[in-house]
Short mmCIF file of C-alpha atoms in Angstrom, two decimals:
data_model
loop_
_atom_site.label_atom_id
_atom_site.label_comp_id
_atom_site.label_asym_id
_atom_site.label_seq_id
_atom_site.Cartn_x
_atom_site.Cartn_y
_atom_site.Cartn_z
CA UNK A 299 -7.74 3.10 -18.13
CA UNK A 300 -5.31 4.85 -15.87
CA UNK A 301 -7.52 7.05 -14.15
CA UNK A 302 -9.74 4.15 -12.89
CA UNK A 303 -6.29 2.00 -12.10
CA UNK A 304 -5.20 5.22 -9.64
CA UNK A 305 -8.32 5.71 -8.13
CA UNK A 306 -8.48 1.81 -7.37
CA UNK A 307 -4.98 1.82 -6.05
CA UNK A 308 -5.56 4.82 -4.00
CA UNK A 309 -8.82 3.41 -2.86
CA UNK A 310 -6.76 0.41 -1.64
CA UNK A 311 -4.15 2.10 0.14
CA UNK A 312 -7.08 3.73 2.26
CA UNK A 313 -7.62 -0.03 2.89
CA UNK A 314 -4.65 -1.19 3.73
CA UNK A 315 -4.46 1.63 6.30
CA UNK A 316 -7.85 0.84 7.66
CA UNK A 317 -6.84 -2.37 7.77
CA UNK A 318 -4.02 -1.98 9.71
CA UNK A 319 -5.87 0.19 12.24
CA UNK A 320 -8.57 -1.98 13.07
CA UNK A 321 -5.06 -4.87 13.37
CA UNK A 322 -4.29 -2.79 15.84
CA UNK A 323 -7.68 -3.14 17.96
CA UNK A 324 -7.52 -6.77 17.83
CA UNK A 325 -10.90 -5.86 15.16
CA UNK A 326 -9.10 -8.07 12.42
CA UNK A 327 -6.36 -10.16 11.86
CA UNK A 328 -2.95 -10.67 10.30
CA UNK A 329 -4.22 -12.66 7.68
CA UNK A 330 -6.62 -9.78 6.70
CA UNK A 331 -3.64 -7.16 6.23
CA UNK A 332 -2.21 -9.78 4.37
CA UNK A 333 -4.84 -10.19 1.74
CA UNK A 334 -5.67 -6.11 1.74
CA UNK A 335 -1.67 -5.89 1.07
CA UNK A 336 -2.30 -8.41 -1.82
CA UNK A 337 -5.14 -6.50 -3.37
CA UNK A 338 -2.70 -3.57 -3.38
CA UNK A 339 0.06 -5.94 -4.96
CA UNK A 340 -2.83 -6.53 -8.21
CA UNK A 341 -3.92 -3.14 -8.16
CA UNK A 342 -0.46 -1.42 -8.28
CA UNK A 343 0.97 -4.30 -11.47
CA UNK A 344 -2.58 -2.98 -12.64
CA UNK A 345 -2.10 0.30 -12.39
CA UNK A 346 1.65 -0.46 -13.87
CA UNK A 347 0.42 -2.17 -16.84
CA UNK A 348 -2.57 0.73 -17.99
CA UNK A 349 0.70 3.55 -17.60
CA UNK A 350 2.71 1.07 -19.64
CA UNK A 351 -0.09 1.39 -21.99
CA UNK A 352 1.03 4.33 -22.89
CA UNK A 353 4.56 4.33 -22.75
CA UNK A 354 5.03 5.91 -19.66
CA UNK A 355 7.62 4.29 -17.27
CA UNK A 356 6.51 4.04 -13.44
CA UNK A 357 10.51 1.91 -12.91
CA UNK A 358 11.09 4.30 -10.39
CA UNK A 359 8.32 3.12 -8.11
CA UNK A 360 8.27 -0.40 -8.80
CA UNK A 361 9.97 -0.93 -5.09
CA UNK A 362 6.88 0.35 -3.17
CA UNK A 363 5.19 -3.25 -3.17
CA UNK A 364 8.17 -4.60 -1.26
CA UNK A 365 8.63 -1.25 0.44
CA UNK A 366 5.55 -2.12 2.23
CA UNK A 367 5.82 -5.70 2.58
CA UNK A 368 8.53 -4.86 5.09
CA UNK A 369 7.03 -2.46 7.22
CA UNK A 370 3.80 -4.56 7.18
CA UNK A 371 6.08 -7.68 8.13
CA UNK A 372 7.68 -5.61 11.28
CA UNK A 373 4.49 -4.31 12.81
CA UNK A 374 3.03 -7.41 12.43
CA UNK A 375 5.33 -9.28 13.92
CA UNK A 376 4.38 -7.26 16.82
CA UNK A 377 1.26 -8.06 19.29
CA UNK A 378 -0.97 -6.07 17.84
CA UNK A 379 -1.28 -2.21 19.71
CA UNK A 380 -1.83 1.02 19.02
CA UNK A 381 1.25 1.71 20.01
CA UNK A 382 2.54 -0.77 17.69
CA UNK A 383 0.61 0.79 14.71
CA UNK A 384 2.27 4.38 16.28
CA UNK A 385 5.33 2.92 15.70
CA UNK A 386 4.84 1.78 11.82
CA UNK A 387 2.16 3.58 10.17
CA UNK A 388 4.11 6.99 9.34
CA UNK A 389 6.94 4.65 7.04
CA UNK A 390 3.61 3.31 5.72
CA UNK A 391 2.13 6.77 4.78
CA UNK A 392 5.67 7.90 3.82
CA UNK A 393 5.63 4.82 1.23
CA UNK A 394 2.00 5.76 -0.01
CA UNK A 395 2.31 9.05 -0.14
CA UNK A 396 5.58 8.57 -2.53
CA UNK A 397 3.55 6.24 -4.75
CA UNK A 398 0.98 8.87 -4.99
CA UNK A 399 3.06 11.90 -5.68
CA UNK A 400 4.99 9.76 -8.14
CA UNK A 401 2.03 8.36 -9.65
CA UNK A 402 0.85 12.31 -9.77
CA UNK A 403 3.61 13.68 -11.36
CA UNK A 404 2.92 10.68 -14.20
CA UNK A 405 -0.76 11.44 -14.92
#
């Protein structure tokens, strides 16, 4: 069902950057990025695998997973801040908002 796959994978992307905002407070830690970031890892082959479904080819954003997995690896490198997060989070939207639009222009 590729509506419910997007919505899923857009609701997780609002989690990841959630996520990475309360990293940034000291409210969670590194290891709970990690495991939002791996939620959106399932819910984007997911969301792959439903468009797939019906033969239509998402190839050009198969790099967002890794995309984001370096970003999220160089701000979290980082003591956490929110001048760290300052620093990070508009490649991070930049990334999402790509998958989105592409995902958009697919529906």
């Amino acid at each position: 069902d590729v509506p419910r796959m997007v919505t899923s994978l857009l609701a997780t992307t609002k989690a990841l950057q959630e996520a990475l905002r309360l990293w940034s407070l000291r409210q969670v830690s590194e290891q709970h990025v990690s495991d939002v970031y791996v939620r959106l890892g399932a819910d984007f082959n997911a969301t792959v695998t439903a468009f797939q479904y019906y033969n239509i080819d998402l190839s050009d954003l198969y790099s967002t997973p890794e995309n984001l997995r370096r970003v999220l690896d160089a701000c979290l490198r980082d003591e956490p801040s929110p001048r760290v997060l300052a620093v990070h989070m508009p490649r991070v939207k930049q990334i999402i908002y790509s998958l989105l639009q592409g995902l958009l222009g697919k529906q």
